[in-house]
CSV table of C-alpha atoms in Angstrom, one decimal:
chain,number,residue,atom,x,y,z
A,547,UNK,CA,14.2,-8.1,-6.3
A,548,UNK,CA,12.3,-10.4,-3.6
A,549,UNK,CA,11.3,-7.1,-1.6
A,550,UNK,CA,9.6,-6.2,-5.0
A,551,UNK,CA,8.0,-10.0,-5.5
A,552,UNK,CA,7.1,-9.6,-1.7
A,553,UNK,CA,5.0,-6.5,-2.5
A,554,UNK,CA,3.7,-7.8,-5.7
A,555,UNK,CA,2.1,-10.3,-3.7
A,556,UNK,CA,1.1,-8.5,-0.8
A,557,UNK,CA,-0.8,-5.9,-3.0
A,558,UNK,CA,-2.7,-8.5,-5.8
A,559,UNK,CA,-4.2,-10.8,-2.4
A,560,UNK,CA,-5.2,-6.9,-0.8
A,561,UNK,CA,-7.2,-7.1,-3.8
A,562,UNK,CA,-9.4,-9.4,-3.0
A,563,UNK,CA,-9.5,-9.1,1.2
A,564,UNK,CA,-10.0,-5.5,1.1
A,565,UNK,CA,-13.3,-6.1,-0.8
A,566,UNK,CA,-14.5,-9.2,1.2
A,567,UNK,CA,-16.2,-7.9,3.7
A,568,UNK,CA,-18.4,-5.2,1.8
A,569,UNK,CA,-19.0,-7.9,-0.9
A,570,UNK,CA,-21.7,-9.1,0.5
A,571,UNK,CA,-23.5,-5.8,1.5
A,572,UNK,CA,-22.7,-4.3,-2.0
A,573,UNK,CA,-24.4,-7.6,-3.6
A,574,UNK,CA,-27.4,-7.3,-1.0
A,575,UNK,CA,-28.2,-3.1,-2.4
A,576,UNK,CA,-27.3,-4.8,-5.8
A,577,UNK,CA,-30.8,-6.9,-5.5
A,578,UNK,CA,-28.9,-10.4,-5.4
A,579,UNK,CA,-30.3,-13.0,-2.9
A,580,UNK,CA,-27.9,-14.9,-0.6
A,581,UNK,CA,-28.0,-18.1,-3.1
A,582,UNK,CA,-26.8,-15.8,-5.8
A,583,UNK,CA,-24.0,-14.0,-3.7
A,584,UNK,CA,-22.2,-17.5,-3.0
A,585,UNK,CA,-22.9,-18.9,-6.6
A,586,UNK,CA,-21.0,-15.4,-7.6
A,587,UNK,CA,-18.4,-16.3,-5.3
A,588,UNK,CA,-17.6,-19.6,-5.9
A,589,UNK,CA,-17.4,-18.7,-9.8
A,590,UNK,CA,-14.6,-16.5,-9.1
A,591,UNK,CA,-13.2,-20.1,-7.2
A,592,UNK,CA,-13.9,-21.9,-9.8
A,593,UNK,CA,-12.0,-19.7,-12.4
A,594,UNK,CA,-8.9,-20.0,-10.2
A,595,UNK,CA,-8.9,-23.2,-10.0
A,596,UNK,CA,-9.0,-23.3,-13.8
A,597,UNK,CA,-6.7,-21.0,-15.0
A,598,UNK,CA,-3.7,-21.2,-11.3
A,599,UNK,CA,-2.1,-23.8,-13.9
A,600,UNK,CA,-2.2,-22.2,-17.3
A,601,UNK,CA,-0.8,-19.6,-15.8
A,602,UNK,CA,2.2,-21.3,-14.4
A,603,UNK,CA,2.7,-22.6,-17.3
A,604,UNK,CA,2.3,-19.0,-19.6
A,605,UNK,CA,5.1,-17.8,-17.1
A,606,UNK,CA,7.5,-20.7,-18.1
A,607,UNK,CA,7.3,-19.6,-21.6
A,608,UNK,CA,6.9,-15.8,-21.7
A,609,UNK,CA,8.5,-15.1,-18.7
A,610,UNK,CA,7.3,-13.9,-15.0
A,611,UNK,CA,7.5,-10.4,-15.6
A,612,UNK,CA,4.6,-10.3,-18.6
A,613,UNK,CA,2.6,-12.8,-15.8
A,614,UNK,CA,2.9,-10.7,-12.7
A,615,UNK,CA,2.0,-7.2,-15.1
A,616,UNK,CA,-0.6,-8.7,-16.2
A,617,UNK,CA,-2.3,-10.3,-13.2
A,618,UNK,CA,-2.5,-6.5,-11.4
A,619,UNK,CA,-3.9,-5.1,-14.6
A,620,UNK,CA,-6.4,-7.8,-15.3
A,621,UNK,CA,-7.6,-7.6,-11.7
A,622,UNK,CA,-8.0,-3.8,-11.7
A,623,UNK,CA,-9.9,-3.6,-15.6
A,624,UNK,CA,-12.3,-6.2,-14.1
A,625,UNK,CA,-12.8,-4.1,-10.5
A,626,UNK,CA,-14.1,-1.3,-12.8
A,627,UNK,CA,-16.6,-3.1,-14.9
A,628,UNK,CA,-17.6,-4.7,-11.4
A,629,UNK,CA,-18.3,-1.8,-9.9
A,630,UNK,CA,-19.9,-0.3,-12.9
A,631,UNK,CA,-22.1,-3.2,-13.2
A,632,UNK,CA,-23.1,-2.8,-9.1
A,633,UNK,CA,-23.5,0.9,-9.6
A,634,UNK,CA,-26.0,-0.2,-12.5
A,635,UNK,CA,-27.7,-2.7,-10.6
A,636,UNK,CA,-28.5,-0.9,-7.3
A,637,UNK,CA,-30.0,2.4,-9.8
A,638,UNK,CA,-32.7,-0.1,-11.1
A,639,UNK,CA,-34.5,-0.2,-7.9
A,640,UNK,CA,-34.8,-3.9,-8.5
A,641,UNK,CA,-33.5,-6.9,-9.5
A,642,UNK,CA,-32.5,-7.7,-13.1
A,643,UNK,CA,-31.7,-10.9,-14.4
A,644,UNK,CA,-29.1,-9.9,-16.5
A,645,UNK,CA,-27.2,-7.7,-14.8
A,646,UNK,CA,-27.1,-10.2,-11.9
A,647,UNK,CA,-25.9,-12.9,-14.1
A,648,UNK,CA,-23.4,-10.3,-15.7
A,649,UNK,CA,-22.1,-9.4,-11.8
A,650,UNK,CA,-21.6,-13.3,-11.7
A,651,UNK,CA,-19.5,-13.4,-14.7
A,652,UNK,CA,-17.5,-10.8,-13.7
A,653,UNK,CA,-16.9,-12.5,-10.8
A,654,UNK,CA,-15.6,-15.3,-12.9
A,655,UNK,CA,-13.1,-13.1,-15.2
A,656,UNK,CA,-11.7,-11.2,-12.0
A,657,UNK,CA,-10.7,-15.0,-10.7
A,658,UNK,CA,-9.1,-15.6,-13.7
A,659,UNK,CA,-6.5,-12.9,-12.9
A,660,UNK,CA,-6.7,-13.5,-9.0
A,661,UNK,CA,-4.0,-15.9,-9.0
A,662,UNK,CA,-1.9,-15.0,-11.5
A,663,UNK,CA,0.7,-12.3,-9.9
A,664,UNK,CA,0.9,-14.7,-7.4
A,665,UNK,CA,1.7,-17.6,-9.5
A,666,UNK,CA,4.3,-15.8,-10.9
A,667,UNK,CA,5.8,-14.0,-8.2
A,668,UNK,CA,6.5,-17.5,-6.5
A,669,UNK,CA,8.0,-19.0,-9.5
A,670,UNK,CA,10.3,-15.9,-10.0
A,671,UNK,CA,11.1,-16.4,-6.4
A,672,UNK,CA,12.1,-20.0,-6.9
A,673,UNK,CA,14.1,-18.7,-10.0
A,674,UNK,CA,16.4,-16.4,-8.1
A,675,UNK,CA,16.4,-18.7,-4.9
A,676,UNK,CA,19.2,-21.6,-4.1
A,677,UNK,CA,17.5,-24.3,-2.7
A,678,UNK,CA,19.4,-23.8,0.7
A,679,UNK,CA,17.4,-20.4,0.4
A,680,UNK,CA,13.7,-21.6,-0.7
A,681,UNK,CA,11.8,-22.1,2.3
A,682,UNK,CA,13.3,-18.9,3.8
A,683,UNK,CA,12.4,-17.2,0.6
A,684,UNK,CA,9.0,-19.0,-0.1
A,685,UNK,CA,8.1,-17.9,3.5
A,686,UNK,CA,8.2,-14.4,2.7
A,687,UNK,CA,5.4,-14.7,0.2
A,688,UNK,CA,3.6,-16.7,2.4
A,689,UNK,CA,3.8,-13.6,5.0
A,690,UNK,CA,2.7,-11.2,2.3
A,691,UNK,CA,-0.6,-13.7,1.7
A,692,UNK,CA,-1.4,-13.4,5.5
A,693,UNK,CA,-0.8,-9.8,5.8
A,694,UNK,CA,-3.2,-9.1,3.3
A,695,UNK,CA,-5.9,-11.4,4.8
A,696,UNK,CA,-5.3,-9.8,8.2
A,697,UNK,CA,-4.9,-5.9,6.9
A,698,UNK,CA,-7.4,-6.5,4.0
A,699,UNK,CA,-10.5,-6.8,5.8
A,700,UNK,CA,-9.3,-4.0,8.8
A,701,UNK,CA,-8.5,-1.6,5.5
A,702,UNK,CA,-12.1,-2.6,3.9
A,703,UNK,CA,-13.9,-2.1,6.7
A,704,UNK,CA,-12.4,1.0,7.5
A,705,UNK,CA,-12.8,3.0,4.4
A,706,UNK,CA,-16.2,2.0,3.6
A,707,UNK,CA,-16.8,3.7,7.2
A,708,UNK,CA,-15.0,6.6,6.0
A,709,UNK,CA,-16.7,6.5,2.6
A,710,UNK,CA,-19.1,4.1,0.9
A,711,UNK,CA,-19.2,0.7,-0.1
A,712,UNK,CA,-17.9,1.3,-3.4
A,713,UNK,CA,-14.7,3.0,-1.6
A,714,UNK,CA,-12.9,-0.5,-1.2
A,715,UNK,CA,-13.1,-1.2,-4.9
A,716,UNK,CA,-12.2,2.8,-5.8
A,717,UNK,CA,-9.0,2.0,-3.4
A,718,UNK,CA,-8.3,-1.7,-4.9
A,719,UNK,CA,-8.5,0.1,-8.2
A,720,UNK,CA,-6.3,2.9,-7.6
A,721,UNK,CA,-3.6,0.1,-5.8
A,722,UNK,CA,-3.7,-2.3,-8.6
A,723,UNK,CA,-3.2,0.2,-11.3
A,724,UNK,CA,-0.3,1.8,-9.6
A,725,UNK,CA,1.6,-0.7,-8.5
A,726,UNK,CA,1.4,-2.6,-12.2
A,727,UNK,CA,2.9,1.5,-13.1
A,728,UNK,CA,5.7,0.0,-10.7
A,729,UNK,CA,6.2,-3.2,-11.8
A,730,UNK,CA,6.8,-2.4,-15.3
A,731,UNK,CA,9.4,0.1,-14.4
A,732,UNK,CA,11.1,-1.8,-11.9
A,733,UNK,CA,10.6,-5.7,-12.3
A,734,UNK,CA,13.2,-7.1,-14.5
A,735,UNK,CA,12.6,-9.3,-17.5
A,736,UNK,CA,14.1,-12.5,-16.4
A,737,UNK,CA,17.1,-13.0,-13.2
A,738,UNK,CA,18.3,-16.3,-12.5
A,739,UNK,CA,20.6,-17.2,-9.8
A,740,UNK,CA,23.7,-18.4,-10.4
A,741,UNK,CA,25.7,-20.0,-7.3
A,742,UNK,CA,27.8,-22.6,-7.2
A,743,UNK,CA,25.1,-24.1,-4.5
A,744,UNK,CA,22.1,-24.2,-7.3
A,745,UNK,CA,25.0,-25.6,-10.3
A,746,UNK,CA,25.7,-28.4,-7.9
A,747,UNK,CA,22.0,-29.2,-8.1
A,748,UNK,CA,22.1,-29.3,-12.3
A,749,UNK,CA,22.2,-33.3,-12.4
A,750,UNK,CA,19.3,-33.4,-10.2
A,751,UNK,CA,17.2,-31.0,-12.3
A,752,UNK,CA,18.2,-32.8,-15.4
A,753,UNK,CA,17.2,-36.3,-14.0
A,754,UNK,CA,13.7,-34.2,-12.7
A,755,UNK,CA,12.9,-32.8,-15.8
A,756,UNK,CA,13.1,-36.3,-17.8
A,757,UNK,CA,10.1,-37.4,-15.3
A,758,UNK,CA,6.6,-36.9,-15.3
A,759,UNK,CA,5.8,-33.3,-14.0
A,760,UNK,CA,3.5,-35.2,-11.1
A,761,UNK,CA,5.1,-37.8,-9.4
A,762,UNK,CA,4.5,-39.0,-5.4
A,763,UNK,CA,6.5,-36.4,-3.5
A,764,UNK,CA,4.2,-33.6,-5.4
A,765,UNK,CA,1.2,-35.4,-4.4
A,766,UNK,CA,2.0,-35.7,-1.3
A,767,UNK,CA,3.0,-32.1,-1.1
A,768,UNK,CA,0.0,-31.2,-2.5
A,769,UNK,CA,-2.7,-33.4,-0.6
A,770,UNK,CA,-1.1,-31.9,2.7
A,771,UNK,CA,-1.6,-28.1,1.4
A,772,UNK,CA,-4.8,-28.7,0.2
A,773,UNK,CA,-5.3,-30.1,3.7
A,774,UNK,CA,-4.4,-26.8,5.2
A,775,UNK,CA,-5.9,-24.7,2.9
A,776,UNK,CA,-9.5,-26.8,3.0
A,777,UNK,CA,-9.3,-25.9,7.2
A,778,UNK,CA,-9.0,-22.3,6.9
A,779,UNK,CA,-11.7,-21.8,4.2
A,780,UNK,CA,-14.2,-23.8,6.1
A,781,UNK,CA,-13.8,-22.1,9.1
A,782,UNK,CA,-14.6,-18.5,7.5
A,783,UNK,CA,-17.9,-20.2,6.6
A,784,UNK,CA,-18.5,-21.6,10.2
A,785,UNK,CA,-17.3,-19.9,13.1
A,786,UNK,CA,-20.0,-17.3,13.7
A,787,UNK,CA,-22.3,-20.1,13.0
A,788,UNK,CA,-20.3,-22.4,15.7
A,789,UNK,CA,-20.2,-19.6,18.4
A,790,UNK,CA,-24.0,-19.0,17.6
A,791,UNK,CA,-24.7,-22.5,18.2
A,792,UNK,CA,-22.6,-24.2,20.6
A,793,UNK,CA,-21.6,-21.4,22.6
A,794,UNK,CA,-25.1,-19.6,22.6
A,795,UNK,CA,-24.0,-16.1,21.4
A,796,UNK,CA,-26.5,-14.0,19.9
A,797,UNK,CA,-26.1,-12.9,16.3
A,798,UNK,CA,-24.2,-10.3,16.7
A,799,UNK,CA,-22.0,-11.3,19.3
A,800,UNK,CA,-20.6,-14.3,17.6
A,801,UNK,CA,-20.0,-12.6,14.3
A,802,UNK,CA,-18.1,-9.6,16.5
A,803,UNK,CA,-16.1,-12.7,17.9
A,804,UNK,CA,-15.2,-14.2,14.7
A,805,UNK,CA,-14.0,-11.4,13.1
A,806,UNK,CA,-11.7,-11.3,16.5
A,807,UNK,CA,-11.3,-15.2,16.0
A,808,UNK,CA,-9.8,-14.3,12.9
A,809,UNK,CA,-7.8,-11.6,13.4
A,810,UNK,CA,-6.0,-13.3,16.1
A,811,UNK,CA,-5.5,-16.6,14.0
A,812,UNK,CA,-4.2,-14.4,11.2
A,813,UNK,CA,-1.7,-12.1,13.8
A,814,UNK,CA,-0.2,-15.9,14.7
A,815,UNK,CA,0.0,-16.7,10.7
A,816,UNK,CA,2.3,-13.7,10.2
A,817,UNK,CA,4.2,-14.3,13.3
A,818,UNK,CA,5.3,-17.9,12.6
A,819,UNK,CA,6.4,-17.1,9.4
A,820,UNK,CA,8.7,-14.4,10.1
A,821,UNK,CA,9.8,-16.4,13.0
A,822,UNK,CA,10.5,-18.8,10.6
A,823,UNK,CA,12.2,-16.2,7.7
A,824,UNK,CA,14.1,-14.7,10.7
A,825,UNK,CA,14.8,-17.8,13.6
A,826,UNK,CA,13.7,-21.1,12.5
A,827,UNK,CA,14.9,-21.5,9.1
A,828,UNK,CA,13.8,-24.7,8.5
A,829,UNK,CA,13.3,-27.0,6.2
A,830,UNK,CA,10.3,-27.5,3.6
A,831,UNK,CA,9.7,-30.7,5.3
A,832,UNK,CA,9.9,-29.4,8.8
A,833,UNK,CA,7.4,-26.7,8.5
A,834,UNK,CA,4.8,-29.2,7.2
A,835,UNK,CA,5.7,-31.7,10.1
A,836,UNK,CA,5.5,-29.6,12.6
A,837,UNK,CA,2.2,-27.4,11.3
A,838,UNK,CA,-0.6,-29.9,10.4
A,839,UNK,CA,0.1,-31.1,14.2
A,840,UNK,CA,-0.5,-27.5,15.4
A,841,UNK,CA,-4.0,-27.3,12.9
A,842,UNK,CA,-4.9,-30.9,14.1
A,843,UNK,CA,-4.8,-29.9,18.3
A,844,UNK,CA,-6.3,-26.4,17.3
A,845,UNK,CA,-9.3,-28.6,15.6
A,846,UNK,CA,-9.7,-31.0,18.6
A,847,UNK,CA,-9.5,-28.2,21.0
A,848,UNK,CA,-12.1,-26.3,19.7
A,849,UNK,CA,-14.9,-29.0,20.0
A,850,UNK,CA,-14.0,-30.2,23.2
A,851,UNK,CA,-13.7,-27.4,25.1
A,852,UNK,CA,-16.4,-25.0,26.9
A,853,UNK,CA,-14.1,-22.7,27.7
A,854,UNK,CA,-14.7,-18.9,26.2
A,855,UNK,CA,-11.0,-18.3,26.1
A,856,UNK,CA,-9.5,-21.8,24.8
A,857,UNK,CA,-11.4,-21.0,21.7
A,858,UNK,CA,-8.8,-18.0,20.9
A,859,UNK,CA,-5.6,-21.0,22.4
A,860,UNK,CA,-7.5,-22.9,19.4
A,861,UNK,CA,-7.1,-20.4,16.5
A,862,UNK,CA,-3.8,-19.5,17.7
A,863,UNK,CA,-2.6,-23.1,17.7
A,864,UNK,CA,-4.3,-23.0,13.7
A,865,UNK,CA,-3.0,-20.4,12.7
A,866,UNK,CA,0.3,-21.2,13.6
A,867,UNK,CA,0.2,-24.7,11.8
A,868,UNK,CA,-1.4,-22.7,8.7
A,869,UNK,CA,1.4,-20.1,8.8
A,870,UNK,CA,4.0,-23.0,8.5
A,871,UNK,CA,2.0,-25.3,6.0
A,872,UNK,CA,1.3,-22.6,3.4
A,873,UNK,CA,4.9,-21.3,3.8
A,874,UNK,CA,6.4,-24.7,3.2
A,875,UNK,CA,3.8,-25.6,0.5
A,876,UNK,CA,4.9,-23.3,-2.1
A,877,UNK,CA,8.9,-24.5,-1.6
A,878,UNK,CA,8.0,-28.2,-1.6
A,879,UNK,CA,6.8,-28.0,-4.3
A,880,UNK,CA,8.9,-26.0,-5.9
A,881,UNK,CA,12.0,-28.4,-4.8
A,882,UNK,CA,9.5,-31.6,-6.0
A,883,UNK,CA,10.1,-30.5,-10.2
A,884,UNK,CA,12.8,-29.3,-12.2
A,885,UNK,CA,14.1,-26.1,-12.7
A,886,UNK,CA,12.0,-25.7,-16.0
A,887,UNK,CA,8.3,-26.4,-14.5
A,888,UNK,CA,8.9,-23.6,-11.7
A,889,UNK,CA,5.8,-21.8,-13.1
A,890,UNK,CA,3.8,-25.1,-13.8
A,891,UNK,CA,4.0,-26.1,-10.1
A,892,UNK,CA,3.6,-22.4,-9.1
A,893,UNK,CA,0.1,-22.5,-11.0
A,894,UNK,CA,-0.7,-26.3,-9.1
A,895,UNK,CA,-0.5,-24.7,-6.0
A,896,UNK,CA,-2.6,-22.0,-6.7
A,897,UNK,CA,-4.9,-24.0,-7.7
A,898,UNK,CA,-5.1,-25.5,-4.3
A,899,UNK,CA,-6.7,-22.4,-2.8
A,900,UNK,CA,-9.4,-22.6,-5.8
A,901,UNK,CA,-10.2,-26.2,-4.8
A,902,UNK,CA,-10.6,-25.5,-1.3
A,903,UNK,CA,-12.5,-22.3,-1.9
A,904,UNK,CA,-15.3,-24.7,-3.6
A,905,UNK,CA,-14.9,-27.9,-2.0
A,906,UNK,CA,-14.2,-26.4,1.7
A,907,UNK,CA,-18.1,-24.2,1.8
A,908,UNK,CA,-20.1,-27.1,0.1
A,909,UNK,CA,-19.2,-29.4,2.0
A,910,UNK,CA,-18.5,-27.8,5.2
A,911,UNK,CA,-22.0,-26.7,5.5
A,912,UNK,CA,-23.6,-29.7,4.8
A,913,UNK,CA,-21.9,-31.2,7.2
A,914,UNK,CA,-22.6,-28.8,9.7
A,915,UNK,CA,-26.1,-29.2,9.2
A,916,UNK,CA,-26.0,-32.9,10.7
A,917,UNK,CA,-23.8,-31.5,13.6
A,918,UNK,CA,-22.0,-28.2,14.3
A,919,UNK,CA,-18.8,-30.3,15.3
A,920,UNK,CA,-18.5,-32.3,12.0
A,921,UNK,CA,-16.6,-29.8,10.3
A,922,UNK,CA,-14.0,-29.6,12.4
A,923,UNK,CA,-14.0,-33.7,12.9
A,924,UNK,CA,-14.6,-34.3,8.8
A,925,UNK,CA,-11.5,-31.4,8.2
A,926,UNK,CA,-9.4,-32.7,10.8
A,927,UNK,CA,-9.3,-36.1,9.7
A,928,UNK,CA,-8.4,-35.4,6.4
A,929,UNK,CA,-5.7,-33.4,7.9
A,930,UNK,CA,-4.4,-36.6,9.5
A,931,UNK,CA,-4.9,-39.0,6.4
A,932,UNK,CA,-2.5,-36.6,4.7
A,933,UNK,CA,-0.2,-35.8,6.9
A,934,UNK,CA,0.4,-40.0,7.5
A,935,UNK,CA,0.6,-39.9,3.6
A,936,UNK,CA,3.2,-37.2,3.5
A,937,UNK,CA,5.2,-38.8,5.7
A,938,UNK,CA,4.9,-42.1,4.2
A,939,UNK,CA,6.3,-40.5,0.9
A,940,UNK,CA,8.9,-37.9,2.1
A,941,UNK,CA,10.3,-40.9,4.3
A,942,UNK,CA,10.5,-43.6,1.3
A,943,UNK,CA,12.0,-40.6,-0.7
A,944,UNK,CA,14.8,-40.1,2.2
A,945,UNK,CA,15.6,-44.0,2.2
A,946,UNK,CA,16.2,-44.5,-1.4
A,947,UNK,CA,18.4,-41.4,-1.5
A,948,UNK,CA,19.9,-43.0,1.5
């Protein structure tokens, strides 16, 4: 059952990384102008950011199954009218107004459903996880997220060599649709776990569920994922720009060296957490204390040095810390509410990665305008203001169970 919520996972975030790096060229043919391509994008933010929670919460009352079906076949119906409406663009020859602002809406309605198998797939994990088992478990759907964005943009940017640029979406297509064949065959309605370690945890949930769904110790669970989440947006937006800049590579040069940048900070992602699923099994609480540290050096080290090869020590160090902050995230959360606001808090998180994907580009190139080392300054402190905060909290929360 996880192996299935594992691939779930893994194949609704390929989705969207396997069309990434084409979506921009396929926009350009499609007449759009840069300002367009990142107001289209950030619409599909947007509507995650909306719709993360009411999904959640769907899940809680019609069940995960119906959520995580629903999510791969949303996604693929909007893929098609995507590329039908970018096949109908580039044939005009020239730009029209309303087929642009249709691509845009699309955009929106695909980020409706961009979320939502995840969503669900992490509160079906937390269903049929102990709480002794929920990082470990969490983790694993954290590995599948940075697998995708590490094989994603490799798989894109392989087939539309092999093909066209309307192959990624044809293969996104073909995977989505096939694997929702899948889970509607093999994904059962509704499985609980029932251990003698989860009834001993009944009173707690009971006493949970009479509170508030947000309280201090989801806040602070939140603030520090949105922390993590904000750093590895804005530094999709500004690397090439950074290496450009401060490190005087041409064009091309620095945007060959991103994409490596980013391989290798995704290779460490994966690594950490099965480390963690396999080794480290910590705690919820340890993987956040120990990862916004590791994003916080990788920050620093990256403006200070001059060093060609310290850059890569820096996006290792980062995307180790992410690899434990967005595994931990998910089960903090999850251990933060009752039992019966699994999906709710499922949907918060999600949101998080819709927050960041508007907030994290807006304001990380503004500020990179004043100075190319801002970012990482403005990002990193925000990483420390939450991290202090999340310690604050998790520490009042240990003495008054103490």
């Amino acid at each position: 059952m996880k192996n299935k919520l594992f691939l779930a996972t893994l194949v609704s975030y390929l989705g969207i990384y396997v069309t990434m790096p084409i979506l921009s060229a396929i926009s350009t043919k499609a007449h759009m102008i840069p300002s367009q391509i990142g107001v289209m994008i950030s619409c599909g933010a947007f509507a995650m950011l909306l719709f993360a929670p009411v999904w959640g919460k769907i899940s809680d009352k019609l069940g995960r199954r119906m959520v995580i079906i629903s999510g791969l076949l949303g996604m693929s119906i909007f893929f098609i009218l995507y590329v039908v409406l970018f096949h109908l663009s580039i044939s005009t020859g020239k730009a029209v107004n309303v087929l642009v602002y249709s691509l845009m809406g699309t955009r929106f309605l695909l980020g409706i459903f961009m979320t939502t198998t995840p969503t669900a797939a992490s509160a079906y994990m937390a269903d049929i996880s102990s709480p002794q088992d929920r990082s470990k478990d969490m983790a694993s759907l954290g590995f599948a997220t940075g697998l995708a964005m590490v094989l994603g943009p490799i798989i894109g940017g392989a087939v539309s060599t092999i093909g066209n640029l309307y192959t990624p979406f044809y293969l996104t297509i073909v995977g989505l649709l096939i694997f929702s064949l899948v889970m509607v065959v093999g994904l059962p309605r509704q499985q609980k776990i029932k251990s003698p370690e989860k009834t001993l945890t009944n009173t707690l949930q009971q006493t949970k569920s009479k509170r508030s769904f947000f309280s201090l110790e989801l806040a602070a669970w939140l603030l520090a994922g949105c922390a993590v989440m904000l750093v590895v947006v804005v530094l999709q937006l500004i690397t090439s720009l950074y290496l450009h800049d401060s490190f005087k590579q041409t064009v091309t040069q620095s945007a060959q060296t991103a994409a490596l940048l980013f391989f290798v900070l995704g290779i460490a992602l994966m690594l950490v957490q099965v480390l963690q699923m396999k080794v480290l099994q910590w705690t919820a609480k340890t993987m956040m204390m120990v990862g916004i540290p590791l994003i916080i050096v990788g920050l620093l080290l990256a403006t200070i040095t001059s060093a060609y090869y310290l850059i890569f020590v820096s996006y290792i160090l980062i995307g180790a810390g992410a690899g434990l902050g967005m595994s931990s995230l998910s089960a903090g959360c999850s251990l933060a509410v009752s039992e019966s606001q699994q999906g709710a808090v499922a949907g918060t998180v999600a949101m998080i990665q819709g927050i960041a994907g508007i907030v994290s580009p807006l304001l990380g190139s503004f500020v990179y305008q004043l100075n190319p080392k801002f970012p990482f300054f403005l990002f990193g402190g925000f990483a420390c203001l939450a991290y202090l905060f999340f310690l604050m909290v998790t520490k009042q929360k240990k003495n008054l169970i103490g």
